[in-house]
Amino acid sequence: MPTLANYLIVSGGLFSIGLVGVLLRRNILIIFMGLELMLNAANLSLVAFSRFNLGQDGLPGYNAQVLVFFIITVAAAEVAVGLAIIVALYRMRQTTHVEDLDTLKF
Amino acid sequence: MQLALFWIFAAFTLAFGLGVVFFRSPVSSAMSLVMSFIGLAALFVTLDAFFIGVVQVLVYAGAVMVLFLFIIMLLDLRADQRRPVKLSAWAGAGIVVGGFLAILSQVVSSLPALQQTKPALANPAVNDVAQVGFALFRNFNLPFQVIGVLLLVSTIGVVVLSRRELK
């Protein structure tokens, strides 16, 4: 049977992959996908903690699953707004490469 | 059996997650992300979170990734022309991620409470959709309404943002 530690390691690995994507890739869409991976890693550890810490009735803590549900909803809204911003950006600058978007760079 | 399935799905999720970062073409990255989300949904099912698993496939692998692919094809992105990533970016990513993984593995291996296997459910046939629904509509009714407002606001925001003449 997998232990809680196994799930936390997988969750941390997924988070690290997302972080590497955000730090190393220069395409703004891929950076956005890295953010989604990091959100999902957090969801995995929430569900794992809820399953391994049973409440007094012997059932998982469903509050954690409600929180995951909210995270998924907010992430969907965030993706819609973020992609609209990327499309508006692309219309103005014809690029999705972050190194070409350096107007605010000091 | 459970352990084998867990590692198969974990390897599946992590391998396609690596694909997201290291594929050159944005379409391959997006398809790889879909597969990674499906693997993650399977991991949720191994945790008896059937509702979250189904929502993961419907919302993430379905709606969100369709939106991503739609935008990638709308912008008609080609594969990145190879621009070398700066050495400082590699070094920074290596330090941050390596430090994070080192601390995580140290914490996880040092806490005996994390070595427990899954405790058995009191009622293995529990209907987890009903349980999440009860929690959602009894204890979290106000946040649920607020989330509805948030979705409305983001819909209006997207419409405003994608008008032709952006002032």
Short mmCIF file of C-alpha atoms in Angstrom, two decimals:
data_model
loop_
_atom_site.label_atom_id
_atom_site.label_comp_id
_atom_site.label_asym_id
_atom_site.label_seq_id
_atom_site.Cartn_x
_atom_site.Cartn_y
_atom_site.Cartn_z
CA MET A 1 0.00 0.00 0.00
CA PRO A 2 1.35 3.47 -0.82
CA THR A 3 2.16 5.63 2.21
CA LEU A 4 1.38 9.30 2.73
CA ALA A 5 5.08 9.99 2.16
CA ASN A 6 4.84 8.49 -1.36
CA TYR A 7 2.00 10.83 -2.28
CA LEU A 8 3.86 13.85 -0.86
CA ILE A 9 6.98 12.93 -2.86
CA VAL A 10 4.93 12.66 -6.09
CA SER A 11 3.19 15.94 -5.29
CA GLY A 12 6.53 17.64 -4.62
CA GLY A 13 7.97 16.22 -7.84
CA LEU A 14 5.03 17.56 -9.85
CA PHE A 15 5.41 20.95 -8.17
CA SER A 16 9.14 21.00 -9.03
CA ILE A 17 8.43 20.15 -12.67
CA GLY A 18 5.97 23.05 -12.84
CA LEU A 19 8.51 25.35 -11.19
CA VAL A 20 11.23 24.30 -13.66
CA GLY A 21 8.79 25.06 -16.48
CA VAL A 22 8.09 28.54 -15.08
CA LEU A 23 11.78 29.31 -14.54
CA LEU A 24 13.31 27.86 -17.71
CA ARG A 25 10.77 28.18 -20.52
CA ARG A 26 10.46 31.50 -22.33
CA ASN A 27 7.10 30.93 -24.04
CA ILE A 28 4.40 32.60 -21.97
CA LEU A 29 1.89 29.81 -22.73
CA ILE A 30 4.27 27.13 -21.44
CA ILE A 31 4.88 29.22 -18.32
CA PHE A 32 1.12 29.24 -17.82
CA MET A 33 1.01 25.44 -18.18
CA GLY A 34 3.75 25.21 -15.52
CA LEU A 35 1.50 27.22 -13.18
CA GLU A 36 -1.33 24.74 -13.76
CA LEU A 37 1.00 21.85 -12.89
CA MET A 38 1.93 23.58 -9.61
CA LEU A 39 -1.75 24.11 -8.69
CA ASN A 40 -2.45 20.44 -9.37
CA ALA A 41 0.46 19.34 -7.20
CA ALA A 42 -1.10 21.29 -4.31
CA ASN A 43 -4.44 19.59 -5.02
CA LEU A 44 -2.80 16.15 -4.85
CA SER A 45 -1.29 16.79 -1.43
CA LEU A 46 -4.62 18.18 -0.12
CA VAL A 47 -6.53 15.07 -1.22
CA ALA A 48 -3.78 12.79 0.15
CA PHE A 49 -3.91 14.47 3.58
CA SER A 50 -7.71 14.24 3.61
CA ARG A 51 -7.62 10.49 2.83
CA PHE A 52 -4.92 9.65 5.37
CA ASN A 53 -6.39 11.64 8.29
CA LEU A 54 -9.82 10.12 8.78
CA GLY A 55 -12.33 12.06 10.88
CA GLN A 56 -14.14 10.66 13.93
CA ASP A 57 -16.78 9.03 11.73
CA GLY A 58 -14.05 7.06 9.93
CA LEU A 59 -14.54 8.97 6.67
CA PRO A 60 -12.01 11.24 4.88
CA GLY A 61 -12.11 14.97 5.62
CA TYR A 62 -14.38 16.21 2.88
CA ASN A 63 -13.56 19.85 3.64
CA ALA A 64 -10.24 19.30 1.85
CA GLN A 65 -12.05 17.99 -1.22
CA VAL A 66 -14.34 21.05 -1.18
CA LEU A 67 -11.20 23.22 -1.07
CA VAL A 68 -9.80 21.30 -4.07
CA PHE A 69 -13.09 21.87 -5.87
CA PHE A 70 -12.78 25.62 -5.21
CA ILE A 71 -9.14 25.59 -6.39
CA ILE A 72 -10.16 23.91 -9.65
CA THR A 73 -12.93 26.50 -10.17
CA VAL A 74 -10.65 29.45 -9.47
CA ALA A 75 -7.96 27.93 -11.72
CA ALA A 76 -10.47 27.63 -14.58
CA ALA A 77 -11.44 31.32 -14.16
CA GLU A 78 -7.76 32.26 -13.96
CA VAL A 79 -6.95 30.37 -17.17
CA ALA A 80 -9.77 32.12 -19.04
CA VAL A 81 -8.65 35.61 -17.95
CA GLY A 82 -4.94 34.83 -18.42
CA LEU A 83 -5.42 33.50 -21.93
CA ALA A 84 -7.51 36.57 -22.84
CA ILE A 85 -4.63 38.77 -21.63
CA ILE A 86 -2.15 36.68 -23.67
CA VAL A 87 -4.31 37.08 -26.79
CA ALA A 88 -4.55 40.86 -26.24
CA LEU A 89 -0.77 40.96 -25.76
CA TYR A 90 -0.22 38.96 -28.94
CA ARG A 91 -2.42 41.36 -30.91
CA MET A 92 -0.29 44.31 -29.83
CA ARG A 93 3.20 42.81 -29.92
CA GLN A 94 2.94 39.71 -32.18
CA THR A 95 4.99 37.62 -29.76
CA THR A 96 4.53 35.19 -26.88
CA HIS A 97 8.20 35.19 -25.97
CA VAL A 98 8.80 36.77 -22.55
CA GLU A 99 12.22 38.15 -23.51
CA ASP A 100 10.59 40.30 -26.20
CA LEU A 101 8.26 41.84 -23.60
CA ASP A 102 10.73 44.01 -21.70
CA THR A 103 9.02 47.41 -21.64
CA LEU A 104 8.82 47.39 -17.84
CA LYS A 105 12.34 45.99 -17.40
CA PHE A 106 14.67 48.15 -15.34
CA MET B 1 -1.32 -4.37 -6.42
CA GLN B 2 -2.32 -0.92 -5.13
CA LEU B 3 1.32 0.02 -4.71
CA ALA B 4 2.13 -1.06 -8.27
CA LEU B 5 -0.82 0.92 -9.67
CA PHE B 6 0.18 3.93 -7.60
CA TRP B 7 3.72 3.93 -8.97
CA ILE B 8 2.54 3.33 -12.54
CA PHE B 9 0.19 6.33 -12.40
CA ALA B 10 2.75 8.45 -10.54
CA ALA B 11 5.41 7.71 -13.18
CA PHE B 12 2.84 8.41 -15.93
CA THR B 13 1.93 11.79 -14.39
CA LEU B 14 5.53 12.85 -13.78
CA ALA B 15 6.79 11.67 -17.20
CA PHE B 16 4.12 13.62 -19.08
CA GLY B 17 4.74 16.55 -16.72
CA LEU B 18 8.38 16.53 -17.84
CA GLY B 19 7.06 16.41 -21.41
CA VAL B 20 5.21 19.70 -20.81
CA VAL B 21 8.46 21.41 -19.91
CA PHE B 22 10.79 19.83 -22.44
CA PHE B 23 8.74 19.48 -25.65
CA ARG B 24 9.58 22.21 -28.17
CA SER B 25 6.19 22.58 -29.84
CA PRO B 26 3.41 24.18 -27.71
CA VAL B 27 0.83 21.71 -29.07
CA SER B 28 2.90 18.73 -27.85
CA SER B 29 3.27 20.42 -24.48
CA ALA B 30 -0.49 20.94 -24.20
CA MET B 31 -1.29 17.33 -25.17
CA SER B 32 1.32 16.16 -22.68
CA LEU B 33 -0.37 18.27 -20.01
CA VAL B 34 -3.70 16.57 -20.82
CA MET B 35 -2.11 13.14 -20.27
CA SER B 36 -0.51 14.36 -17.05
CA PHE B 37 -3.92 15.54 -15.75
CA ILE B 38 -5.48 12.18 -16.62
CA GLY B 39 -2.72 10.42 -14.64
CA LEU B 40 -3.38 12.77 -11.75
CA ALA B 41 -7.11 11.94 -11.91
CA ALA B 42 -6.14 8.26 -11.58
CA LEU B 43 -4.07 9.15 -8.50
CA PHE B 44 -7.14 10.88 -7.03
CA VAL B 45 -9.12 7.69 -7.61
CA THR B 46 -6.48 5.67 -5.72
CA LEU B 47 -7.21 8.07 -2.82
CA ASP B 48 -10.97 7.26 -3.01
CA ALA B 49 -11.69 10.83 -4.20
CA PHE B 50 -13.89 9.80 -7.13
CA PHE B 51 -15.66 13.14 -7.41
CA ILE B 52 -12.41 15.10 -7.59
CA GLY B 53 -11.04 12.61 -10.13
CA VAL B 54 -14.05 13.06 -12.41
CA VAL B 55 -13.99 16.85 -12.03
CA GLN B 56 -10.27 16.81 -12.83
CA VAL B 57 -10.90 15.02 -16.13
CA LEU B 58 -13.96 17.12 -17.03
CA VAL B 59 -12.72 20.57 -16.06
CA TYR B 60 -8.95 20.35 -16.48
CA ALA B 61 -8.36 17.72 -19.17
CA GLY B 62 -11.55 18.81 -20.91
CA ALA B 63 -12.44 22.50 -20.63
CA VAL B 64 -9.17 24.16 -19.59
CA MET B 65 -6.96 22.28 -22.02
CA VAL B 66 -9.38 22.80 -24.90
CA LEU B 67 -9.08 26.52 -24.15
CA PHE B 68 -5.27 26.23 -24.18
CA LEU B 69 -5.22 24.34 -27.50
CA PHE B 70 -7.74 26.77 -28.97
CA ILE B 71 -5.50 29.74 -28.10
CA ILE B 72 -2.33 27.99 -29.33
CA MET B 73 -3.98 27.31 -32.68
CA LEU B 74 -5.57 30.78 -32.82
CA LEU B 75 -2.18 32.41 -32.36
CA ASP B 76 -0.70 29.90 -34.83
CA LEU B 77 2.42 29.32 -32.73
CA ARG B 78 5.26 27.39 -34.31
CA ALA B 79 7.80 25.45 -32.31
CA ASP B 80 10.20 27.78 -30.51
CA GLN B 81 13.20 28.69 -32.53
CA ARG B 82 16.02 27.49 -30.32
CA ARG B 83 17.20 30.36 -28.20
CA PRO B 84 19.78 29.27 -25.67
CA VAL B 85 18.55 29.49 -22.09
CA LYS B 86 20.86 31.63 -20.00
CA LEU B 87 23.26 29.82 -17.70
CA SER B 88 22.01 31.94 -14.79
CA ALA B 89 18.44 30.71 -15.41
CA TRP B 90 19.62 27.06 -15.33
CA ALA B 91 21.64 27.71 -12.17
CA GLY B 92 18.74 29.51 -10.46
CA ALA B 93 16.24 26.80 -11.37
CA GLY B 94 18.68 24.09 -10.23
CA ILE B 95 19.29 25.74 -6.87
CA VAL B 96 15.62 26.50 -6.14
CA VAL B 97 14.26 23.13 -7.26
CA GLY B 98 17.15 21.12 -5.83
CA GLY B 99 16.81 22.88 -2.48
CA PHE B 100 13.06 22.32 -2.45
CA LEU B 101 13.37 18.61 -3.25
CA ALA B 102 16.19 18.13 -0.70
CA ILE B 103 14.17 19.76 2.10
CA LEU B 104 11.03 17.86 1.09
CA SER B 105 12.76 14.46 1.11
CA GLN B 106 14.42 15.23 4.42
CA VAL B 107 11.12 16.24 6.05
CA VAL B 108 9.21 13.32 4.55
CA SER B 109 11.78 10.73 5.66
CA SER B 110 12.18 12.19 9.15
CA LEU B 111 8.50 12.19 10.17
CA PRO B 112 7.29 8.71 11.23
CA ALA B 113 3.66 9.93 11.00
CA LEU B 114 4.02 10.11 7.21
CA GLN B 115 5.00 6.44 6.90
CA GLN B 116 1.47 5.21 7.69
CA THR B 117 -0.40 3.30 5.02
CA LYS B 118 -3.97 4.17 4.09
CA PRO B 119 -6.35 3.59 7.03
CA ALA B 120 -9.47 1.63 6.11
CA LEU B 121 -12.66 3.63 5.66
CA ALA B 122 -15.41 3.00 8.21
CA ASN B 123 -17.88 2.55 5.36
CA PRO B 124 -16.10 1.47 2.14
CA ALA B 125 -19.24 2.05 0.05
CA VAL B 126 -19.53 5.71 1.08
CA ASN B 127 -20.97 7.93 -1.65
CA ASP B 128 -18.32 10.60 -1.89
CA VAL B 129 -20.24 12.78 -4.34
CA ALA B 130 -23.04 13.06 -1.77
CA GLN B 131 -20.53 13.77 1.03
CA VAL B 132 -18.79 16.54 -0.94
CA GLY B 133 -22.19 17.94 -1.88
CA PHE B 134 -23.32 18.02 1.77
CA ALA B 135 -20.11 19.78 2.80
CA LEU B 136 -20.40 22.21 -0.11
CA PHE B 137 -24.03 23.22 0.45
CA ARG B 138 -24.15 23.10 4.27
CA ASN B 139 -20.76 24.33 5.53
CA PHE B 140 -19.50 26.22 2.49
CA ASN B 141 -22.65 27.72 1.05
CA LEU B 142 -21.42 31.33 1.12
CA PRO B 143 -18.02 30.58 -0.51
CA PHE B 144 -19.91 28.58 -3.13
CA GLN B 145 -22.04 31.63 -4.01
CA VAL B 146 -18.92 33.84 -4.02
CA ILE B 147 -17.28 31.43 -6.49
CA GLY B 148 -20.33 31.88 -8.73
CA VAL B 149 -19.83 35.66 -8.63
CA LEU B 150 -16.13 35.16 -9.38
CA LEU B 151 -16.97 33.12 -12.48
CA LEU B 152 -19.40 35.82 -13.64
CA VAL B 153 -16.78 38.55 -13.11
CA SER B 154 -14.13 36.58 -15.00
CA THR B 155 -16.54 35.93 -17.88
CA ILE B 156 -17.26 39.67 -18.16
CA GLY B 157 -13.55 40.40 -17.84
CA VAL B 158 -12.69 38.06 -20.69
CA VAL B 159 -15.33 39.65 -22.92
CA VAL B 160 -13.99 43.14 -22.14
CA LEU B 161 -10.38 42.03 -22.68
CA SER B 162 -11.04 40.43 -26.05
CA ARG B 163 -12.89 43.33 -27.64
CA ARG B 164 -11.23 44.57 -30.80
CA GLU B 165 -10.25 48.06 -29.71
CA LEU B 166 -8.56 47.72 -26.31
CA LYS B 167 -8.17 51.16 -24.77
#
